[in-house]
Amino acid sequence: MTQDRSEMSEDDDDKQSPPLDLRSAAIAEPSSSSSSSSVVVVVDSTPNKSRNCISSSSSGSLTSQPFPDHVLENVLENVLQFLDSRCDRNAASLVCKSWWRVEASTRSEVFIGNCYALSPARLTQRFKRVSSFVLKGKPRFADFNLMPPDWGANFAPWVSTMAKAYPWLEKVDLKRMFVTDDDLALLADSFPGFKELILVCCEGFGTSGIAIVANKCRKLKVLDLIESEVTDDEVDWISCFPEDVTCLESLAFDCVEAPINFKALEGLVARSPFLKKLRLNRFVSLVELHRLLLGAPQLTSLGTGSFSHDEEPQSEQEPDYAAAFSACKSVVCLSGFRELMPEYLPAIYPVCANLTSLNFSYANISPDMFKPIIQNCHKLQVFWALDSICDEGLQAVAETCKELRELRIFPFDPREDSEGPVSEVGLQAISEGCRKLESILYFCQRMTNAAVIAMSENCPELTVFRLCIMGRHRPDHVTGKPMDEGFGAIVKNCKKLTRLAVSGLLTDQAFRYMGEYGKLVRTLSVAFAGDSDMALRHVLEGCPRLQKLEIRDSPFGDAALRSGMHRYYNMRFVWMSACSLSRGCCKDIASAMPNLVVEVIGSDDDDENRDYVETLYMYRSLDGPRKDAPKFVAIL
Amino acid sequence: MEGCPRNREIGPKLLDLIPQGRKWYQEDKNNIDQEKKLELRLGPPGGDEEDHSAMKKKNNNTETRNIKMESEDKSFQGFNSNHFSSSNKTSQKRTAPGPVVGWPPVRSFRKNLASTSSSKLGNESSHGGQINKSNDDGEKQVEPKREGMFVKINMDGVPIGRKVDLNAYNSYEQLSFAVDKLFRGLLAAQRESSGGEGEEKPIIGLLDGKGEFTLTYEDNEGDKMLVGDVPWQMFVSSVKRLRVIKSSEISSALTFGCSSKQEKMRH
């Protein structure tokens, strides 16, 4: 189940990552002599300690024991192998030099939350046996066109370095990276045992790159293209998979905006006995889906493609879609419906009772169409939909889906002044019916503090609360007051909250609540909120676990930015766009904090001498500023 | 300001402005006037604002809940007054709460829903034709009735294709400029990786055949044509995809096409 959830969650993040993924990465290579006590330099950035502290290794004590170091390290190696969590591994690596060395040689899964925090060379120098690699690039606001294209986050230097260092690499998972077809070709050529390629929100490549991977990675188990922009190079990549039986377990290409060779796909599915997850794009019709289902009843996760016809079907020959679905006893995760013809929706009834995950977020379904479906989905844990289901639909969800953990409601009409079919009514209903809710993303046009407070009280398990009131600066539409109390209640009552996105009319008071109560908040998104610098100061001086801060169009200036200097080394990044920052202040911070890369990103018309900062993106880095910054990025 | 005799005539209002600026607004109960006062106070950008910006920020935004509710100008207060840029984004906000880049924060592939599913089911489908897609490509020209018109564009020698929103341009010149911006860097990178010089050269002469590259397109009948011959609107209504080809290969590209399914002779 967790597997499927991580499939769907766009911003799934390893919740265990410590504030400092890189803290132990700064440890210098230990000297070769093991008998004398060596010095280990640790960049220790916990707030109360000085930034650099030096601790000596314990090898002095080892020599007094009868066992030589290498035997101890062998034992250590066998033990450390069982450590999976990178949080634990980071901690273990700080114990002493020899633990550091052993941990580095046994870590097989590496997570890098910011591709510019370190150079590829540093990665390969420290970790020698990496088989799985997760890398994240652009900051999230780049998804909303707040960053010019060609900003960076190129996969090329990573793949070329790893090609030489990790020939046994099996898994690559990228998010918001710029990946070219050449990169994919190099990947396919360099890693003979390559098994899993996951590209989330990536761009820069096309179907030709995918074709190369399909063709050359003979052990490929997972090829997941999720919400990525894939150019149509008019290459029949499906036909490029090898002719014999494949190892494929998961194939997701719902984001590929290009027609596919269906006959080849059918053949591929037929010779992929291990295939469990198949997510089709909108160029696969209902009839074609039907044929695939008949051939692959073992599927557990299905993206249904368009769920419609191109031409008029003849009713006598119409396939029995419901029968095909009922043959799929194992389907627990359903998505797609890209061009839904709602009259065919009842075909999915047979699988509803088993569903744990349902994604209707591309389907414009009315409440009347929706209710009969959802009433069968008692086991549902993850649900994504458009607001077209209305408050009424959400009430139906609340009545039936008692196991719901994650809810995302997207706007069918994403404009500020659109009608808005969901409101506080839906939110209130969900809070009352779905007590186990952990994660919510909710777009609406109107909201009340009362409903948000109700959710804070009814859903104590909430870890992710993202509310987007689409009209900027909208207050509680019943009382006319700011939304301070609502969000305040969320941070106060939801003790497990790690991620928060705020909206609506918010004063500094809301931020005071966040600073005071947001003890575990790691990610905070702010837009069009706050009155003054105090708001940001509350957050920077509170929120001890804050890692990722993204702010846009809010009246925060230099004083606020300066107030956070004591903690920027402990954060992954800070993004501030359309705020009130001056170049001078950013420069000061850059000078005062040499391990912080301070990028000022302007539009093309920017005059370099202008003092106003349009976008600030800053992040810690072990290897200094990047060399591939485009012209519109100034690194101070 | 404190020592200025003229201010004493005006009375305590201005003096109060400095230590406790809030009173300035608390004394005004008349909401209608307040909206107007806001507009007056903001005035033209630059100049005064720079000195008083910090103060104004506090004054604007504290204790003005009532104003904020009614006024759509809220977005112009405070931080916008500190925008020294004269970009269209700011100037648009002054007159109406126009669309803002990247707001609401919905990824672009989720924005095209109306066009694909509005014909199938009516719920909010009446909004189908009115979705404003100009968020995707900058919002300088707001045309709420037209949807973004994205066509693919490939360039010879560059493996990565891009997309352009033709509704964002009004002329061939603008399109040509956009093509240069899109591909200049990519082309240079491509040349560098294949051993040539990686220096970025502007891509010019796309329309007149004089540059190294020429812009061509495939229309809705599958014909391949040179860009620039027909009136702009006619071009926009018939173009299906774009291709930037080497000028030296114009004749062969147009007659035989490159991986197109229909090959037609250009007359």
Short mmCIF file of C-alpha atoms in Angstrom, two decimals, chain A residues 32 35 90 93 121 184 187 203 223 294 333-334 582:
data_model
loop_
_atom_site.label_atom_id
_atom_site.label_comp_id
_atom_site.label_asym_id
_atom_site.label_seq_id
_atom_site.Cartn_x
_atom_site.Cartn_y
_atom_site.Cartn_z
CA SER A 32 45.83 6.09 6.12
CA SER A 35 47.11 3.62 14.92
CA ASN A 90 24.06 9.71 8.90
CA SER A 93 28.79 7.91 10.23
CA ALA A 121 32.68 13.98 -7.54
CA LEU A 184 19.37 8.52 -21.02
CA LEU A 187 22.56 5.63 -18.62
CA GLU A 203 11.89 17.49 -18.78
CA LEU A 223 9.98 2.56 -16.07
CA LEU A 294 -8.13 -9.35 -20.69
CA CYS A 333 -5.00 1.42 -7.52
CA LEU A 334 -6.92 3.10 -10.32
CA SER A 582 17.37 44.17 -1.76
#
